[in-house]
Phi, psi and omega in degrees: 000138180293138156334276157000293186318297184267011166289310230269329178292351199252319192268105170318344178269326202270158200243106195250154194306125152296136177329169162296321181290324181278272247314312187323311194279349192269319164262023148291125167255080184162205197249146150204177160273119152214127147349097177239117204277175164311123198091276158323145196287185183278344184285322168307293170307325181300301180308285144355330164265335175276325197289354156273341176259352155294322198275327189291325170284000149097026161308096190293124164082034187309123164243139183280341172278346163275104200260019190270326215258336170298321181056060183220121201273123189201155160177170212224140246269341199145127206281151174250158179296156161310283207295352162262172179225175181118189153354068175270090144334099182253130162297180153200167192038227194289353199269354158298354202248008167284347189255033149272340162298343195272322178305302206280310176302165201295130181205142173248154201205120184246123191249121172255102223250148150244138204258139166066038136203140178240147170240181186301305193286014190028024172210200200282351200258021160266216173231163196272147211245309190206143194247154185203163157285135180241009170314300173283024162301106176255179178290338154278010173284294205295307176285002164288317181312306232274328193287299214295324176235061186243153155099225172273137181224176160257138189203121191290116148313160208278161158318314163265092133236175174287017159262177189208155196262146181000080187039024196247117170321156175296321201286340170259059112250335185269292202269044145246021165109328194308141166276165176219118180268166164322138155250166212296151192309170171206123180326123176200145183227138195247112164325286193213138171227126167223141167246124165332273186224142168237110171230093178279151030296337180321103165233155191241133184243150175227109200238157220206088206223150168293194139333151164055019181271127167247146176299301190299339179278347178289323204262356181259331154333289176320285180321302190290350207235014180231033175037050185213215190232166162186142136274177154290115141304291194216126183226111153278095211273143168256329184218161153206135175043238169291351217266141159234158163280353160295287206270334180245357205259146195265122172297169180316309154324339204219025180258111213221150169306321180286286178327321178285292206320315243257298188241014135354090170241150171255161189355059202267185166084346188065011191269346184269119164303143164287172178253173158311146176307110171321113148305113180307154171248000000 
């Protein structure tokens, strides 16, 4: 890179050539996959994945969250819990405007439930409201229950999600104290439930699901219809739409301008129209 250039990048009025590395990253269009471990929200991996490829594209001080002066367009297919991992479908470019097919589409999941105990968060990272006996749970009690939530079903989503009350997520109004009531059940349809393994309290579920589907209210169900309790332990999305986590989600490591092209799809599946062209105003 010339000097000049990148002196002429430091004085705001002037519009100086961009490295060659943004502009390339700047002209990504399509879909990919990355890996999103346990603990971070999903905005958070997002944020984290621009702020490395603006610094690899040689960006000073990249804040991801300021999106005017990168001008780098990203967003990602359906938010996963913190406390979960797996498969974040990310847009890029034009390919943002591909993740509402991503929302609506088919994702798997491997859940690992504990019996005899329910928490607020219906997983591990609340605190527990009520403990019940799961002895006489045996393993053909679950899978017969497991038929009753397969297919289309109705179903209340938990109270800590990522949905929103007059434009504030639910999970930041209960912890800031504010009540929040349930929202009213809703049509979600489950493909395939199989359970895995059962050692109890322990059980591993492997689901297959639509859009707007949650797992932790299916494993807070579950716990009830087996006349005990259950959380979420541990929850992994293994696929969302083409994407799976063996073969396409890119680890931390491997978040590089070079790694995306590499596993870049562009509008495939034949399911997107182009859109028409913006009328300039």
């Amino acid at each position: 890179d010339s000097s000049p250039a990148r002196m002429a990048g430091n004085l705001g009025s002037t519009v100086a050539p961009v490295s060659s590395s943004l502009s390339r990253l700047q002209a990504l269009n399509g879909l990919f996959a990355v890996y999103k471990k346990q603990g971070p929200t999903s905005a958070d991996v997002l944020n984290a994945l621009k702020e490395a490829l603006l610094k690899e594209a040689g960006v000073q001080n990249p804040n991801p969250r300021k999106r005017r002066k990168q001008s780098l367009k990203m967003g990602h297919g359906g938010t996963l819990d913190s406390a979960a991992s797996g498969v974040l479908v990310v847009g890029v470019g034009n390919g943002t405007k591909m993740l509402s097919t991503m929302l609506t589409g088919s994702k798997k999941y491997v859940a690992v439930g504990e019996l005899g105990k329910a928490t607020d968060t219906l997983d591990a990272t609340g605190s527990v409201i009520l403990e019940k006996d799961f002895e006489h749970i045996t393993r053909p009690d679950v899978e017969a229950k497991l038929k009753a939530f397969t297919g289309d079903i109705m179903q209340v989503p938990p109270l800590y999600s990522a949905l929103k009350k007059d434009g504030q997520r639910l999970s930041v109004l209960l912890k800031k104290g504010h009540k929040v009531e349930a929202k009213p059940a809703r049509p979600v349809t489950v493909y395939n439930l199989t359970l895995l393994e059962f050692k109890p309290p322990l059980f591993t579920l492997d689901i297959e699901c639509g859009g707007g589907f949650y797992v932790r209210s299916l494993v807070d169900d579950l716990g009830k219809a087996l006349s005990s309790c259950a959380h979420v332990k541990e929850l992994t999305r293994t696929k969302q739409g083409q994407f799976t986590l063996q073969e396409h989600a890119l680890h931390e490591e491997q978040w590089t301008l070079e790694h995306i092209l590499q596993s870049l799809q562009c509008c495939s599946e034949g399911e997107l129209e182009p859109e028409p062209p913006e009328a300039e105003t």
